[in-house]
mmCIF file of C-alpha atoms in Angstrom:
data_model
loop_
_atom_site.group_PDB
_atom_site.id
_atom_site.type_symbol
_atom_site.label_atom_id
_atom_site.label_comp_id
_atom_site.label_asym_id
_atom_site.label_seq_id
_atom_site.Cartn_x
_atom_site.Cartn_y
_atom_site.Cartn_z
ATOM 1 C CA MET A 6 28.677 -35.173 -93.389
ATOM 2 C CA SER A 7 32.066 -36.329 -94.562
ATOM 3 C CA PHE A 8 32.994 -37.456 -98.058
ATOM 4 C CA PRO A 9 31.324 -40.870 -98.466
ATOM 5 C CA PHE A 10 33.920 -42.771 -100.512
ATOM 6 C CA GLN A 11 37.283 -44.378 -99.822
ATOM 7 C CA ILE A 12 38.979 -44.319 -103.227
ATOM 8 C CA THR A 13 42.592 -45.079 -104.036
ATOM 9 C CA PRO A 14 43.227 -43.644 -107.512
ATOM 10 C CA GLN A 15 45.038 -45.951 -109.912
ATOM 11 C CA ASP A 16 46.143 -43.240 -112.366
ATOM 12 C CA ASP A 17 45.959 -39.495 -113.024
ATOM 13 C CA ASP A 18 42.484 -39.682 -114.558
ATOM 14 C CA GLU A 19 41.150 -41.308 -111.393
ATOM 15 C CA ARG A 20 43.098 -38.874 -109.200
ATOM 16 C CA PHE A 21 41.538 -35.856 -110.895
ATOM 17 C CA MET A 22 38.101 -37.472 -111.110
ATOM 18 C CA LEU A 23 38.285 -38.019 -107.362
ATOM 19 C CA GLU A 24 38.686 -34.260 -107.008
ATOM 20 C CA ALA A 25 35.659 -33.732 -109.257
ATOM 21 C CA LEU A 26 33.742 -36.155 -107.015
ATOM 22 C CA ARG A 27 34.731 -34.036 -104.008
ATOM 23 C CA GLU A 28 33.202 -31.057 -105.825
ATOM 24 C CA ALA A 29 30.051 -33.094 -106.512
ATOM 25 C CA TRP A 30 29.890 -33.879 -102.795
ATOM 26 C CA LYS A 31 29.863 -30.110 -102.071
ATOM 27 C CA ALA A 32 26.847 -29.796 -104.369
ATOM 28 C CA PHE A 33 25.163 -32.755 -102.633
ATOM 29 C CA ARG A 34 25.640 -31.116 -99.221
ATOM 30 C CA ASP A 35 24.232 -27.840 -100.607
ATOM 31 C CA ASP A 36 21.096 -29.649 -101.843
ATOM 32 C CA GLU A 37 22.184 -29.257 -105.462
ATOM 33 C CA VAL A 38 22.284 -32.028 -108.064
ATOM 34 C CA PRO A 39 25.693 -33.581 -107.273
ATOM 35 C CA VAL A 40 27.824 -32.829 -110.291
ATOM 36 C CA GLY A 41 31.414 -31.700 -109.916
ATOM 37 C CA ALA A 42 34.187 -30.664 -112.259
ATOM 38 C CA VAL A 43 37.862 -29.755 -112.256
ATOM 39 C CA ILE A 44 40.119 -28.455 -114.994
ATOM 40 C CA VAL A 45 43.716 -29.575 -115.143
ATOM 41 C CA LYS A 46 46.575 -27.894 -116.977
ATOM 42 C CA GLN A 47 50.076 -29.382 -116.998
ATOM 43 C CA GLY A 48 49.201 -31.837 -114.232
ATOM 44 C CA ARG A 49 47.779 -29.201 -111.888
ATOM 45 C CA ILE A 50 44.171 -28.332 -111.033
ATOM 46 C CA ILE A 51 43.560 -24.734 -112.093
ATOM 47 C CA ALA A 52 39.790 -24.587 -111.536
ATOM 48 C CA ARG A 53 37.014 -26.333 -109.626
ATOM 49 C CA GLY A 54 33.249 -26.169 -109.862
ATOM 50 C CA HIS A 55 30.085 -27.810 -108.656
ATOM 51 C CA ASN A 56 26.439 -27.318 -109.525
ATOM 52 C CA GLN A 57 24.965 -24.122 -108.108
ATOM 53 C CA VAL A 58 21.738 -23.951 -110.126
ATOM 54 C CA GLU A 59 19.444 -23.695 -107.092
ATOM 55 C CA MET A 60 21.641 -21.344 -105.085
ATOM 56 C CA LEU A 61 22.196 -18.935 -107.974
ATOM 57 C CA ARG A 62 18.723 -19.524 -109.461
ATOM 58 C CA ASP A 63 20.462 -19.925 -112.795
ATOM 59 C CA ALA A 64 19.884 -22.906 -115.094
ATOM 60 C CA THR A 65 23.336 -22.354 -116.622
ATOM 61 C CA ALA A 66 25.223 -22.672 -113.305
ATOM 62 C CA HIS A 67 26.368 -26.206 -114.073
ATOM 63 C CA ALA A 68 29.618 -27.499 -112.594
ATOM 64 C CA GLU A 69 31.358 -27.566 -115.968
ATOM 65 C CA MET A 70 30.271 -24.044 -116.936
ATOM 66 C CA LEU A 71 31.419 -22.550 -113.627
ATOM 67 C CA CYS A 72 34.662 -24.503 -113.848
ATOM 68 C CA MET A 73 35.429 -23.345 -117.401
ATOM 69 C CA THR A 74 34.733 -19.731 -116.429
ATOM 70 C CA SER A 75 37.068 -20.065 -113.457
ATOM 71 C CA ALA A 76 39.780 -21.705 -115.569
ATOM 72 C CA ALA A 77 39.586 -18.956 -118.189
ATOM 73 C CA ALA A 78 40.038 -16.367 -115.436
ATOM 74 C CA ALA A 79 42.954 -18.324 -113.935
ATOM 75 C CA ILE A 80 44.907 -18.442 -117.200
ATOM 76 C CA GLU A 81 43.529 -15.142 -118.518
ATOM 77 C CA ASP A 82 42.394 -16.724 -121.775
ATOM 78 C CA TRP A 83 39.074 -18.178 -122.903
ATOM 79 C CA ARG A 84 40.946 -20.737 -124.975
ATOM 80 C CA LEU A 85 41.515 -23.726 -122.706
ATOM 81 C CA THR A 86 43.717 -25.400 -125.311
ATOM 82 C CA GLU A 87 46.134 -27.111 -122.929
ATOM 83 C CA CYS A 88 43.535 -28.258 -120.419
ATOM 84 C CA THR A 89 41.584 -31.354 -119.498
ATOM 85 C CA LEU A 90 38.046 -31.059 -118.164
ATOM 86 C CA TYR A 91 37.026 -33.735 -115.662
ATOM 87 C CA CYS A 92 33.334 -33.970 -114.785
ATOM 88 C CA THR A 93 31.490 -36.557 -112.777
ATOM 89 C CA ILE A 94 28.528 -36.819 -115.148
ATOM 90 C CA GLU A 95 28.339 -36.851 -118.951
ATOM 91 C CA PRO A 96 28.021 -33.203 -120.002
ATOM 92 C CA CYS A 97 24.685 -31.850 -121.219
ATOM 93 C CA SER A 98 24.425 -30.128 -124.602
ATOM 94 C CA MET A 99 25.131 -26.697 -123.057
ATOM 95 C CA CYS A 100 28.283 -27.896 -121.314
ATOM 96 C CA ALA A 101 29.407 -29.967 -124.306
ATOM 97 C CA GLY A 102 28.958 -26.911 -126.524
ATOM 98 C CA ALA A 103 30.940 -24.753 -124.108
ATOM 99 C CA THR A 104 33.666 -27.409 -124.087
ATOM 100 C CA LEU A 105 33.907 -27.143 -127.871
ATOM 101 C CA LEU A 106 33.759 -23.339 -127.862
ATOM 102 C CA SER A 107 36.440 -23.139 -125.156
ATOM 103 C CA ARG A 108 38.619 -25.437 -127.250
ATOM 104 C CA VAL A 109 39.158 -27.932 -124.454
ATOM 105 C CA PRO A 110 41.133 -30.763 -126.099
ATOM 106 C CA GLN A 111 40.489 -33.453 -123.443
ATOM 107 C CA LEU A 112 37.238 -34.347 -121.688
ATOM 108 C CA VAL A 113 37.011 -37.070 -119.056
ATOM 109 C CA TRP A 114 33.641 -37.894 -117.530
ATOM 110 C CA GLY A 115 32.269 -40.423 -115.076
ATOM 111 C CA ALA A 116 28.668 -41.620 -115.292
ATOM 112 C CA PRO A 117 26.217 -41.302 -118.205
ATOM 113 C CA ASP A 118 23.256 -38.928 -118.074
ATOM 114 C CA LEU A 119 20.369 -40.639 -119.852
ATOM 115 C CA ARG A 120 18.136 -37.540 -119.729
ATOM 116 C CA HIS A 121 20.582 -34.847 -120.884
ATOM 117 C CA GLY A 122 23.899 -36.465 -121.822
ATOM 118 C CA ALA A 123 25.445 -35.012 -124.966
ATOM 119 C CA ASN A 124 28.121 -37.641 -125.575
ATOM 120 C CA GLY A 125 25.818 -40.421 -126.700
ATOM 121 C CA SER A 126 23.271 -41.005 -123.943
ATOM 122 C CA TRP A 127 20.704 -38.518 -125.272
ATOM 123 C CA THR A 128 22.526 -36.929 -128.191
ATOM 124 C CA ASP A 129 26.177 -36.701 -129.227
ATOM 125 C CA LEU A 130 27.730 -33.329 -129.940
ATOM 126 C CA PHE A 131 31.165 -34.913 -130.244
ATOM 127 C CA GLU A 132 30.325 -37.522 -132.914
ATOM 128 C CA LYS A 133 30.780 -35.161 -135.855
ATOM 129 C CA GLN A 134 34.249 -33.805 -136.603
ATOM 130 C CA HIS A 135 34.363 -30.166 -135.507
ATOM 131 C CA PRO A 136 35.860 -27.824 -138.148
ATOM 132 C CA MET A 137 38.196 -26.073 -135.699
ATOM 133 C CA HIS A 138 39.408 -28.670 -133.226
ATOM 134 C CA THR A 139 38.926 -32.127 -131.757
ATOM 135 C CA VAL A 140 37.875 -33.090 -128.257
ATOM 136 C CA ASN A 141 39.281 -36.432 -127.137
ATOM 137 C CA VAL A 142 36.779 -38.025 -124.784
ATOM 138 C CA LYS A 143 37.236 -40.687 -122.150
ATOM 139 C CA SER A 144 34.154 -41.874 -120.271
ATOM 140 C CA GLY A 145 33.369 -44.174 -117.370
ATOM 141 C CA VAL A 146 36.109 -42.993 -115.002
ATOM 142 C CA LEU A 147 34.966 -43.748 -111.421
ATOM 143 C CA SER A 148 31.447 -43.942 -112.837
ATOM 144 C CA GLU A 149 30.102 -46.119 -110.036
ATOM 145 C CA TYR A 150 30.821 -43.400 -107.472
ATOM 146 C CA ALA A 151 29.283 -40.612 -109.554
ATOM 147 C CA SER A 152 26.219 -42.794 -110.168
ATOM 148 C CA GLN A 153 25.925 -43.595 -106.467
ATOM 149 C CA LEU A 154 25.970 -39.900 -105.530
ATOM 150 C CA MET A 155 23.192 -39.225 -108.039
ATOM 151 C CA ARG A 156 21.081 -42.156 -106.831
ATOM 152 C CA ASP A 157 21.516 -41.165 -103.184
ATOM 153 C CA PHE A 158 20.694 -37.520 -103.926
ATOM 154 C CA PHE A 159 17.488 -38.233 -105.826
ATOM 155 C CA GLN A 160 16.382 -40.825 -103.259
ATOM 156 C CA LEU A 161 16.863 -38.191 -100.553
ATOM 157 C CA GLN A 162 14.809 -35.711 -102.598
ATOM 158 C CA ARG A 163 11.995 -38.257 -102.999
ATOM 159 C CA ASP A 164 12.101 -39.035 -99.271
ATOM 160 C CA LYS A 165 11.884 -35.314 -98.428
ATOM 161 C CA LYS A 166 8.953 -34.879 -100.763
ATOM 162 C CA ARG A 167 7.107 -37.835 -99.243
ATOM 163 C CA ALA A 168 7.775 -36.447 -95.760
ATOM 164 C CA GLY A 169 6.422 -33.043 -96.843
ATOM 165 C CA HIS A 170 9.777 -31.253 -96.557
ATOM 166 C CA VAL A 171 9.790 -29.661 -99.984
ATOM 167 C CA GLU A 172 11.142 -26.121 -99.949
#
């Protein structure tokens, strides 16, 4: 299966979100919830991640968490103070908390997550001023594509279940 979207980015946020969508597509192909993330520093991607919860049998193996860990290793510092985190879906409370703790100053996400989203859909960890630093958030970037991947993935899961192909 090849990447399902033809997207011409209009700006840097869309260009990097497209890369996060490519990561989400990897998760989709691996039968994981299709969430992808990239971290950018000085205009360059320094880390990539996609959900690996099922493969690793680890509820914390979210795209954002794996991406932040990889970025910290790449720059040899847990403080991601000059980085932007791009993720295809609104971060959950765990990933939002890790974003704050890692001191990521910029967060860009695609589609809302009504069940777990921690930037207003379910709760909002960014609404209150943090005592140490601020995370500037931009949402809705290429959201229709992130939403489509999620819809297609969960429809496929329902179809498999109906057909008796549950692992």
